[in-house]
Short mmCIF file of N, CA and C in Angstrom, two decimals:
data_model
loop_
_atom_site.label_atom_id
_atom_site.label_comp_id
_atom_site.label_asym_id
_atom_site.label_seq_id
_atom_site.Cartn_x
_atom_site.Cartn_y
_atom_site.Cartn_z
N UNK A 253 130.76 102.33 91.85
CA UNK A 253 131.06 101.60 93.09
C UNK A 253 129.16 101.08 93.35
N UNK A 254 129.06 99.90 93.37
CA UNK A 254 127.79 99.12 93.43
C UNK A 254 127.40 99.67 94.77
N UNK A 255 126.08 99.80 94.92
CA UNK A 255 125.23 100.01 96.04
C UNK A 255 125.60 98.09 96.88
N UNK A 256 125.64 98.72 98.47
CA UNK A 256 125.43 97.00 98.66
C UNK A 256 123.91 96.60 99.21
N UNK A 257 124.35 95.52 98.58
CA UNK A 257 122.57 94.71 98.66
C UNK A 257 122.20 94.95 99.98
N UNK A 258 121.09 94.99 100.18
CA UNK A 258 120.64 94.81 101.71
C UNK A 258 120.14 93.16 102.16
N UNK A 259 119.99 93.20 103.23
CA UNK A 259 120.43 91.63 103.62
C UNK A 259 118.77 91.09 104.01
N UNK A 260 117.99 92.31 103.94
CA UNK A 260 116.50 91.83 104.46
C UNK A 260 115.46 92.35 103.13
N UNK A 261 114.25 91.85 103.21
CA UNK A 261 112.88 92.44 102.37
C UNK A 261 112.70 93.34 102.97
N UNK A 262 113.05 94.82 102.72
CA UNK A 262 112.58 96.03 103.01
C UNK A 262 110.57 95.70 103.24
N UNK A 263 109.80 95.46 102.08
CA UNK A 263 108.69 94.90 102.29
C UNK A 263 108.20 94.37 103.37
N UNK A 264 108.53 93.16 103.89
CA UNK A 264 108.36 92.45 104.47
C UNK A 264 108.44 92.83 106.02
N UNK A 265 109.41 93.67 106.01
CA UNK A 265 109.88 94.90 107.43
C UNK A 265 109.12 95.72 107.68
N UNK A 266 108.40 96.38 106.72
CA UNK A 266 107.35 97.22 106.67
C UNK A 266 106.00 96.80 107.15
N UNK A 267 105.65 95.18 106.45
CA UNK A 267 104.76 94.21 106.98
C UNK A 267 104.91 94.18 108.58
N UNK A 268 105.74 93.42 109.04
CA UNK A 268 105.93 93.53 110.27
C UNK A 268 105.82 94.54 111.00
N UNK A 269 106.62 95.65 110.52
CA UNK A 269 106.55 97.07 111.66
C UNK A 269 104.90 97.54 111.45
N UNK A 270 104.33 97.06 110.60
CA UNK A 270 103.09 97.70 110.64
C UNK A 270 102.42 96.88 111.86
N UNK A 271 102.37 95.75 111.29
CA UNK A 271 101.45 94.63 112.42
C UNK A 271 101.71 95.30 113.98
N UNK A 272 103.19 95.68 114.96
CA UNK A 272 103.49 96.05 115.45
C UNK A 272 103.48 97.02 115.47
N UNK A 273 102.91 97.98 114.99
CA UNK A 273 102.03 98.98 115.38
C UNK A 273 100.83 99.79 115.38
N UNK A 274 100.51 98.80 114.79
CA UNK A 274 99.06 98.56 114.88
C UNK A 274 98.27 97.55 115.75
N UNK A 275 98.91 97.11 116.67
CA UNK A 275 98.70 96.08 117.62
C UNK A 275 99.17 96.61 118.88
N UNK A 276 100.04 97.68 119.02
CA UNK A 276 100.71 98.40 120.21
C UNK A 276 101.09 100.13 120.18
N UNK A 277 100.64 100.29 119.42
CA UNK A 277 100.94 101.98 119.00
C UNK A 277 102.27 102.60 118.43
N UNK A 278 101.93 103.48 118.47
CA UNK A 278 103.41 104.23 117.81
C UNK A 278 104.41 103.95 119.32
N UNK A 279 103.97 104.59 120.41
CA UNK A 279 105.02 105.32 121.69
C UNK A 279 105.13 103.47 122.51
N UNK A 280 104.19 102.93 122.78
CA UNK A 280 104.38 101.40 123.35
C UNK A 280 105.40 100.14 121.96
N UNK A 281 105.62 100.95 121.03
CA UNK A 281 106.74 99.90 120.01
C UNK A 281 108.02 100.72 120.14
N UNK A 282 108.70 99.42 120.53
CA UNK A 282 109.96 100.45 121.04
C UNK A 282 110.86 99.82 119.86
N UNK A 283 112.07 100.24 119.15
CA UNK A 283 113.00 100.21 118.34
C UNK A 283 113.63 98.54 118.02
N UNK A 284 114.12 98.38 119.76
CA UNK A 284 114.31 96.83 120.49
C UNK A 284 113.17 96.34 119.81
N UNK A 285 111.81 96.21 120.50
CA UNK A 285 110.36 95.40 119.65
C UNK A 285 110.71 95.15 118.29
N UNK A 286 111.03 96.18 117.41
CA UNK A 286 110.68 96.22 115.94
C UNK A 286 112.00 95.47 115.19
N UNK A 287 113.41 95.66 116.26
CA UNK A 287 114.42 94.67 115.22
C UNK A 287 114.30 93.41 115.53
N UNK A 288 114.02 93.00 117.02
CA UNK A 288 113.61 91.55 117.93
C UNK A 288 112.61 90.88 116.78
N UNK A 289 111.51 91.35 116.11
CA UNK A 289 110.07 90.99 115.31
C UNK A 289 110.98 90.88 113.81
N UNK A 290 111.82 91.67 113.67
CA UNK A 290 112.01 92.23 112.13
C UNK A 290 113.40 91.13 112.06
N UNK A 291 114.43 90.93 113.06
CA UNK A 291 115.74 90.45 112.78
C UNK A 291 116.44 90.80 112.05
N UNK A 292 116.43 92.28 112.22
CA UNK A 292 117.23 93.40 111.24
C UNK A 292 117.87 94.37 112.40
N UNK A 293 118.97 94.74 112.18
CA UNK A 293 119.70 94.88 113.55
C UNK A 293 119.37 96.85 113.68
N UNK A 294 119.68 97.02 113.99
CA UNK A 294 118.92 98.71 114.50
C UNK A 294 119.76 99.62 113.49
N UNK A 295 121.22 99.08 113.22
CA UNK A 295 122.03 100.51 112.11
C UNK A 295 121.47 99.76 110.95
N UNK A 296 120.62 98.75 110.56
CA UNK A 296 120.20 98.40 109.30
C UNK A 296 119.04 99.19 108.88
N UNK A 297 118.18 99.05 110.07
CA UNK A 297 116.61 99.16 110.06
C UNK A 297 116.55 100.94 110.04
N UNK A 298 117.69 101.36 110.45
CA UNK A 298 118.20 103.66 110.30
C UNK A 298 118.54 103.77 109.21
N UNK A 299 119.24 102.37 108.75
CA UNK A 299 119.99 103.10 107.73
C UNK A 299 118.49 102.85 106.17
N UNK A 300 117.55 102.10 106.46
CA UNK A 300 116.93 101.74 105.67
C UNK A 300 115.62 102.36 105.41
N UNK A 301 115.65 102.93 106.79
CA UNK A 301 113.96 103.61 106.76
C UNK A 301 114.36 104.86 107.66
N UNK A 302 115.30 105.06 108.55
CA UNK A 302 115.81 106.37 108.85
C UNK A 302 115.15 106.03 110.40
N UNK A 303 114.42 106.98 111.17
CA UNK A 303 114.47 106.67 112.66
C UNK A 303 112.60 106.43 112.73
N UNK A 304 112.71 106.23 114.19
CA UNK A 304 111.38 105.35 114.35
C UNK A 304 110.45 105.65 113.76
N UNK A 305 110.41 107.31 114.19
CA UNK A 305 108.88 107.82 113.09
C UNK A 305 108.90 108.33 112.25
N UNK A 306 110.16 107.84 111.19
CA UNK A 306 110.33 108.28 109.44
C UNK A 306 109.65 106.55 109.62
N UNK A 307 109.77 105.23 109.86
CA UNK A 307 109.47 104.04 109.47
C UNK A 307 107.94 104.10 109.92
N UNK A 308 107.51 104.88 110.81
CA UNK A 308 106.13 104.83 111.56
C UNK A 308 105.67 105.47 109.94
N UNK A 309 106.06 106.58 109.48
CA UNK A 309 105.23 107.48 108.61
C UNK A 309 105.04 106.48 106.99
N UNK A 310 106.33 105.97 107.00
CA UNK A 310 106.25 104.55 106.19
C UNK A 310 105.42 103.57 106.12
N UNK A 311 105.21 103.05 107.29
CA UNK A 311 103.71 102.36 107.59
C UNK A 311 103.02 102.33 107.47
N UNK A 312 101.95 104.07 107.81
CA UNK A 312 101.21 104.72 107.91
C UNK A 312 100.65 104.59 106.40
N UNK A 313 101.29 105.10 105.70
CA UNK A 313 101.37 105.10 104.02
C UNK A 313 101.12 103.70 103.58
N UNK A 314 101.87 102.53 103.67
CA UNK A 314 101.61 101.51 103.22
C UNK A 314 99.74 100.71 103.92
N UNK A 315 99.58 101.58 104.95
CA UNK A 315 98.25 100.57 105.79
C UNK A 315 97.46 101.10 104.95
N UNK A 316 97.58 102.64 104.50
CA UNK A 316 96.54 103.73 104.19
C UNK A 316 96.52 103.16 102.42
N UNK A 317 97.40 102.18 101.74
CA UNK A 317 97.42 101.89 100.60
C UNK A 317 96.75 100.46 100.17
N UNK A 318 96.92 99.88 101.73
CA UNK A 318 96.45 98.55 101.80
C UNK A 318 95.18 98.48 102.47
N UNK A 319 95.01 97.85 104.05
CA UNK A 319 94.42 97.64 104.99
C UNK A 319 93.19 98.67 104.65
N UNK A 320 93.53 100.18 104.90
CA UNK A 320 92.78 100.88 105.03
C UNK A 320 92.41 101.52 103.74
N UNK A 321 92.66 101.03 102.76
CA UNK A 321 92.27 101.98 101.01
C UNK A 321 90.60 101.52 100.92
N UNK A 322 90.21 101.13 101.96
CA UNK A 322 88.59 100.61 101.49
C UNK A 322 87.86 101.97 101.68
N UNK A 323 88.10 102.37 102.80
CA UNK A 323 87.74 103.95 102.61
C UNK A 323 87.48 104.71 101.26
N UNK A 324 88.75 104.87 101.10
CA UNK A 324 89.05 106.34 100.00
C UNK A 324 88.13 105.63 98.52
N UNK A 325 88.17 104.04 98.36
CA UNK A 325 87.83 103.37 97.36
C UNK A 325 86.50 103.91 97.68
N UNK A 326 85.47 103.63 98.33
CA UNK A 326 84.10 103.83 98.69
C UNK A 326 83.51 105.29 98.15
N UNK A 327 84.43 106.06 98.68
CA UNK A 327 84.17 108.27 98.62
C UNK A 327 84.36 108.10 97.08
N UNK A 328 85.28 107.27 96.41
CA UNK A 328 85.50 107.91 95.25
C UNK A 328 84.85 106.99 94.28
N UNK A 329 84.37 105.70 94.56
CA UNK A 329 83.64 104.97 93.65
C UNK A 329 82.18 105.16 93.79
N UNK A 330 81.11 105.02 95.15
CA UNK A 330 80.34 105.41 95.47
C UNK A 330 79.27 106.87 94.68
N UNK A 331 78.50 106.75 94.29
CA UNK A 331 77.70 107.70 93.45
C UNK A 331 77.34 109.28 94.80
N UNK A 332 76.79 108.61 96.00
CA UNK A 332 76.49 109.30 97.25
C UNK A 332 77.10 108.97 98.22
N UNK A 333 76.97 109.98 98.97
CA UNK A 333 77.41 109.80 100.20
C UNK A 333 76.72 108.92 101.26
N UNK A 334 75.55 108.19 101.04
CA UNK A 334 75.12 107.50 101.70
C UNK A 334 75.35 106.23 101.37
N UNK A 335 75.83 105.90 99.84
CA UNK A 335 76.33 104.81 99.29
C UNK A 335 77.74 104.78 99.68
N UNK A 336 78.31 105.71 100.05
CA UNK A 336 79.47 105.37 100.59
C UNK A 336 80.35 105.34 101.89
N UNK A 337 79.22 106.04 102.33
CA UNK A 337 79.44 105.55 104.18
C UNK A 337 78.44 104.21 104.75
N UNK A 338 77.33 103.78 103.90
CA UNK A 338 77.16 102.66 104.14
C UNK A 338 78.20 101.76 103.60
N UNK A 339 78.95 101.72 102.50
CA UNK A 339 79.88 100.59 102.01
C UNK A 339 81.19 100.74 102.93
N UNK A 340 81.46 102.08 103.49
CA UNK A 340 82.74 102.01 104.32
C UNK A 340 81.92 101.36 105.62
N UNK A 341 81.06 101.46 105.89
CA UNK A 341 80.62 101.40 107.46
C UNK A 341 80.89 99.19 106.97
N UNK A 342 80.03 98.52 106.12
CA UNK A 342 79.77 97.46 105.71
C UNK A 342 81.36 96.81 105.78
N UNK A 343 82.18 97.54 105.09
CA UNK A 343 83.48 97.07 104.50
C UNK A 343 84.45 97.24 106.40
N UNK A 344 84.34 98.45 107.02
CA UNK A 344 84.98 98.20 108.07
C UNK A 344 84.96 97.01 109.01
N UNK A 345 83.42 96.94 108.92
CA UNK A 345 82.55 95.12 109.97
C UNK A 345 83.99 93.92 109.42
N UNK A 346 84.02 93.78 108.26
CA UNK A 346 84.82 93.11 107.79
C UNK A 346 86.13 93.08 108.22
N UNK A 347 86.41 94.49 107.67
CA UNK A 347 87.73 94.63 107.96
C UNK A 347 88.54 94.48 109.32
N UNK A 348 87.79 95.01 109.66
CA UNK A 348 88.69 95.33 111.71
C UNK A 348 88.45 94.08 111.82
N UNK A 349 87.59 92.98 111.66
CA UNK A 349 87.59 92.01 112.15
C UNK A 349 88.09 90.66 111.43
N UNK A 350 88.87 90.92 110.24
CA UNK A 350 89.85 89.85 109.46
C UNK A 350 90.57 89.47 110.18
N UNK A 351 91.03 87.98 110.47
CA UNK A 351 92.07 87.34 111.24
C UNK A 351 93.07 87.31 111.34
N UNK A 352 93.60 87.75 109.69
CA UNK A 352 94.60 87.85 108.64
C UNK A 352 95.61 88.76 108.99
N UNK A 353 95.07 90.15 110.08
CA UNK A 353 95.81 90.85 110.68
C UNK A 353 95.22 91.23 112.27
N UNK A 354 96.19 92.37 112.80
CA UNK A 354 95.34 93.07 114.17
C UNK A 354 93.92 93.76 113.55
N UNK A 355 92.99 93.73 114.70
CA UNK A 355 92.10 93.82 114.45
C UNK A 355 91.88 95.65 114.88
N UNK A 356 90.53 96.23 114.09
CA UNK A 356 90.43 97.27 114.40
C UNK A 356 90.94 97.98 113.23
N UNK A 357 91.56 99.55 113.37
CA UNK A 357 92.22 100.29 112.90
C UNK A 357 93.52 101.14 112.89
N UNK A 358 94.36 100.91 112.44
CA UNK A 358 95.48 101.42 112.76
C UNK A 358 95.32 102.59 112.85
N UNK A 359 95.22 103.76 111.83
CA UNK A 359 95.02 105.59 112.00
C UNK A 359 93.89 105.61 113.00
N UNK A 360 93.20 104.85 113.36
CA UNK A 360 92.37 105.34 114.51
C UNK A 360 93.05 105.23 115.73
N UNK A 361 93.34 104.01 115.99
CA UNK A 361 94.32 103.93 117.22
C UNK A 361 95.40 104.55 117.74
N UNK A 362 95.99 105.26 116.44
CA UNK A 362 96.89 106.03 116.98
C UNK A 362 96.70 107.55 117.14
N UNK A 363 97.39 107.75 118.40
CA UNK A 363 96.99 109.35 118.77
C UNK A 363 97.84 110.24 117.67
N UNK A 364 98.56 109.58 117.35
CA UNK A 364 99.96 110.70 116.32
C UNK A 364 99.25 110.90 115.16
N UNK A 365 98.01 110.35 114.85
CA UNK A 365 97.26 110.72 113.53
C UNK A 365 96.29 111.44 113.22
N UNK A 366 95.73 112.33 114.09
CA UNK A 366 95.11 112.96 114.63
C UNK A 366 94.33 114.07 113.15
N UNK A 367 95.51 114.40 112.11
CA UNK A 367 95.55 115.29 111.13
C UNK A 367 94.78 114.21 110.04
N UNK A 368 95.26 113.10 109.93
CA UNK A 368 94.52 112.04 108.98
C UNK A 368 92.90 111.76 109.32
N UNK A 369 93.08 111.52 110.63
CA UNK A 369 91.27 111.33 111.18
C UNK A 369 90.81 112.96 110.69
N UNK A 370 91.00 114.06 111.16
CA UNK A 370 90.70 115.22 110.77
C UNK A 370 90.40 115.32 109.11
N UNK A 371 91.58 114.78 108.16
CA UNK A 371 91.27 115.01 106.88
C UNK A 371 89.89 113.88 106.36
N UNK A 372 90.35 112.94 107.34
CA UNK A 372 88.91 111.78 106.77
C UNK A 372 87.19 112.70 106.82
N UNK A 373 87.54 113.16 108.11
CA UNK A 373 86.30 113.97 108.07
C UNK A 373 85.78 115.20 107.08
N UNK A 374 86.63 115.70 107.09
CA UNK A 374 86.47 116.37 105.86
C UNK A 374 86.30 116.00 104.38
N UNK A 375 86.91 114.61 104.42
CA UNK A 375 86.53 113.84 102.72
C UNK A 375 84.98 113.88 102.55
N UNK A 376 84.40 113.26 103.75
CA UNK A 376 83.23 112.74 104.20
C UNK A 376 82.38 114.05 103.89
N UNK A 377 82.73 115.23 104.78
CA UNK A 377 81.74 116.54 104.92
C UNK A 377 81.61 116.59 103.33
N UNK A 378 82.08 117.14 102.80
CA UNK A 378 82.70 117.64 101.22
C UNK A 378 81.65 116.57 100.43
N UNK A 379 81.70 115.01 100.62
CA UNK A 379 81.15 114.26 99.67
C UNK A 379 79.38 114.77 100.16
N UNK A 380 79.31 114.86 101.47
CA UNK A 380 77.77 115.35 102.12
C UNK A 380 77.11 116.25 101.38
N UNK A 381 78.20 117.35 101.41
CA UNK A 381 77.94 118.75 100.76
C UNK A 381 77.40 118.91 99.06
N UNK A 382 78.59 117.87 98.51
CA UNK A 382 78.13 117.69 96.99
C UNK A 382 76.31 117.23 97.27
N UNK A 383 76.00 116.43 98.11
CA UNK A 383 74.66 115.40 97.88
C UNK A 383 73.79 116.78 98.12
N UNK A 384 73.87 117.89 99.42
CA UNK A 384 73.17 118.74 99.49
C UNK A 384 72.85 119.60 98.15
N UNK A 385 73.96 119.89 97.54
CA UNK A 385 74.49 120.84 96.30
C UNK A 385 73.48 120.49 95.82
N UNK A 386 73.73 119.00 94.84
CA UNK A 386 72.91 118.40 93.99
C UNK A 386 71.55 117.99 94.19
N UNK A 387 71.13 118.23 95.31
CA UNK A 387 69.23 118.10 95.79
C UNK A 387 69.16 116.07 96.31
N UNK A 388 70.38 115.94 96.65
CA UNK A 388 69.63 114.47 97.00
C UNK A 388 69.83 115.02 98.42
N UNK A 389 70.17 115.59 99.20
CA UNK A 389 69.80 115.57 100.63
C UNK A 389 69.08 116.92 100.85
N UNK A 390 68.50 117.16 102.14
CA UNK A 390 68.28 118.60 102.26
C UNK A 390 68.98 119.68 102.63
N UNK A 391 68.52 120.75 102.07
CA UNK A 391 69.74 122.23 102.66
C UNK A 391 69.65 122.15 103.54
N UNK A 392 69.12 121.71 104.60
CA UNK A 392 69.54 122.03 106.19
C UNK A 392 69.97 121.00 106.90
N UNK A 393 70.21 119.81 106.23
CA UNK A 393 71.46 118.57 106.58
C UNK A 393 72.36 119.26 107.30
N UNK A 394 73.10 118.97 108.35
CA UNK A 394 74.43 119.33 108.96
C UNK A 394 75.29 118.66 108.36
N UNK A 395 76.24 119.28 107.46
CA UNK A 395 76.80 117.99 106.72
C UNK A 395 78.19 117.96 107.69
N UNK A 396 78.84 118.81 108.35
CA UNK A 396 79.95 118.85 109.12
C UNK A 396 79.71 117.59 110.65
N UNK A 397 78.66 118.13 111.10
CA UNK A 397 77.88 116.89 111.94
C UNK A 397 77.55 115.87 111.27
N UNK A 398 77.45 115.90 110.55
CA UNK A 398 76.96 113.87 110.10
C UNK A 398 78.02 113.80 109.71
N UNK A 399 79.28 114.02 109.28
CA UNK A 399 80.51 113.94 108.97
C UNK A 399 81.05 113.17 110.54
N UNK A 400 80.63 113.95 111.72
CA UNK A 400 81.45 114.14 112.55
C UNK A 400 80.99 112.14 112.97
N UNK A 401 79.54 112.24 112.68
CA UNK A 401 78.76 111.52 113.35
C UNK A 401 79.21 109.90 112.33
N UNK A 402 79.66 110.05 111.34
CA UNK A 402 80.62 108.82 110.87
C UNK A 402 81.86 108.55 111.01
N UNK A 403 82.61 109.70 111.57
CA UNK A 403 83.64 109.04 112.23
C UNK A 403 83.65 108.83 113.47
N UNK A 404 82.96 109.16 113.75
CA UNK A 404 82.89 108.50 115.55
C UNK A 404 82.09 107.08 115.57
N UNK A 405 81.38 106.96 114.26
CA UNK A 405 80.90 105.05 114.42
C UNK A 405 81.94 104.18 114.17
N UNK A 406 82.65 104.83 113.19
CA UNK A 406 83.78 103.65 112.39
C UNK A 406 84.99 104.20 113.57
N UNK A 407 84.84 105.15 114.42
CA UNK A 407 86.14 105.05 115.28
C UNK A 407 85.48 104.01 116.72
N UNK A 408 84.38 104.13 117.23
CA UNK A 408 84.10 103.01 117.79
C UNK A 408 83.80 101.47 117.23
N UNK A 409 83.56 101.39 115.72
CA UNK A 409 83.89 99.96 115.36
C UNK A 409 84.80 99.48 115.24
N UNK A 410 86.04 100.13 115.26
CA UNK A 410 87.67 99.97 115.36
C UNK A 410 87.97 99.55 117.39
N UNK A 411 87.42 100.52 117.89
CA UNK A 411 87.40 99.88 119.60
C UNK A 411 87.24 98.61 119.57
N UNK A 412 85.86 98.69 119.13
CA UNK A 412 85.00 97.27 119.33
C UNK A 412 85.97 96.20 118.95
N UNK A 413 86.38 96.53 117.78
CA UNK A 413 86.95 95.47 117.13
C UNK A 413 87.97 94.90 118.14
N UNK A 414 88.84 95.47 118.23
CA UNK A 414 90.20 95.56 118.94
C UNK A 414 89.61 94.80 120.44
N UNK A 415 88.59 95.16 120.91
CA UNK A 415 87.78 94.35 122.03
C UNK A 415 87.68 93.04 122.08
N UNK A 416 87.53 92.62 120.58
CA UNK A 416 86.58 91.90 120.49
C UNK A 416 85.60 91.12 119.87
N UNK A 417 85.03 92.31 119.19
CA UNK A 417 83.79 92.23 118.77
C UNK A 417 83.91 91.41 117.78
N UNK A 418 82.80 90.47 117.18
CA UNK A 418 82.69 89.88 115.91
C UNK A 418 82.22 90.84 114.61
N UNK A 419 82.68 90.47 113.75
CA UNK A 419 82.07 91.11 112.31
C UNK A 419 80.48 91.05 112.17
N UNK A 420 79.88 90.27 113.01
CA UNK A 420 78.37 90.44 112.89
C UNK A 420 78.28 91.33 113.93
N UNK A 421 78.58 91.29 115.00
CA UNK A 421 78.16 92.58 116.02
C UNK A 421 78.26 94.26 115.19
N UNK A 422 79.47 93.88 114.55
CA UNK A 422 79.99 95.60 113.70
C UNK A 422 79.21 95.78 112.44
N UNK A 423 78.60 94.42 112.29
CA UNK A 423 77.85 94.83 110.44
C UNK A 423 76.69 95.15 111.71
N UNK A 424 75.74 94.84 112.70
CA UNK A 424 74.84 95.34 113.26
C UNK A 424 74.80 97.29 113.67
N UNK A 425 76.31 97.48 114.26
CA UNK A 425 76.49 98.90 114.42
C UNK A 425 76.45 99.63 113.12
N UNK A 426 77.16 99.10 111.95
CA UNK A 426 76.79 99.83 110.76
C UNK A 426 75.34 100.01 109.95
N UNK A 427 74.64 98.92 110.57
CA UNK A 427 73.26 99.39 109.84
C UNK A 427 72.24 99.93 110.92
N UNK A 428 72.54 99.91 112.20
CA UNK A 428 72.04 100.90 113.39
C UNK A 428 72.43 102.42 112.55
N UNK A 429 73.97 102.52 112.40
CA UNK A 429 74.36 104.14 112.43
C UNK A 429 73.69 104.30 110.77
N UNK A 430 73.28 103.79 109.77
CA UNK A 430 72.62 104.02 108.97
C UNK A 430 71.19 104.18 108.82
N UNK A 431 70.50 103.41 109.78
CA UNK A 431 69.20 104.43 110.02
C UNK A 431 69.09 105.39 110.86
N UNK A 432 69.81 106.49 110.92
CA UNK A 432 70.08 107.65 111.29
C UNK A 432 70.44 108.52 110.47
N UNK A 433 70.77 108.22 109.14
CA UNK A 433 71.39 108.76 107.90
C UNK A 433 69.88 109.61 107.50
N UNK A 434 70.02 111.28 106.77
CA UNK A 434 68.79 111.71 106.19
C UNK A 434 67.97 110.91 105.45
N UNK A 435 66.82 111.21 105.43
CA UNK A 435 66.02 110.62 104.28
C UNK A 435 66.51 111.79 103.18
N UNK A 436 66.03 111.21 101.75
CA UNK A 436 66.72 111.69 100.69
C UNK A 436 65.73 112.86 100.28
N UNK A 437 66.20 113.79 99.89
CA UNK A 437 64.93 114.40 99.32
C UNK A 437 63.98 113.96 98.13
N UNK A 438 62.39 113.96 98.31
CA UNK A 438 61.76 113.55 97.34
C UNK A 438 61.66 113.96 96.20
#
């Protein structure tokens, strides 16, 4: 027996749910909100995605592959921690103020995603430690403290964007933050 054909586009529903969670957060977004927004009734929504928590997990994974992917690309593609962080901050200024989607960062605004945020700090710290080991940065650079500084800056940029800051204002924050970066080893 062939499976029943779904009466909705699951990708479109994920995008709509992503925007809802992005705007209001997990707790403030009810299943009723999601069904009203997507036009999908609760039984069909549950059948396709599981409960609200499972849907949120899919949304977060989708966000990381799309709107939030600029951070991973910068870490992977840039040769140094400084270049990666500078790119992350520059692209955050653009991404967080893009009028094509909610402002700020879904991951940074969701209290439930603390583990993801901690993992992001670890990734930046590892990139900084590689620079220290390679002699790009001095041995006395506090890799963890610098990674936390980057996280605070990115999170602040997300909050400012949600409050209406412009791309130019966030770009200024990015430039100011980079002025605090330790000098490379001569």
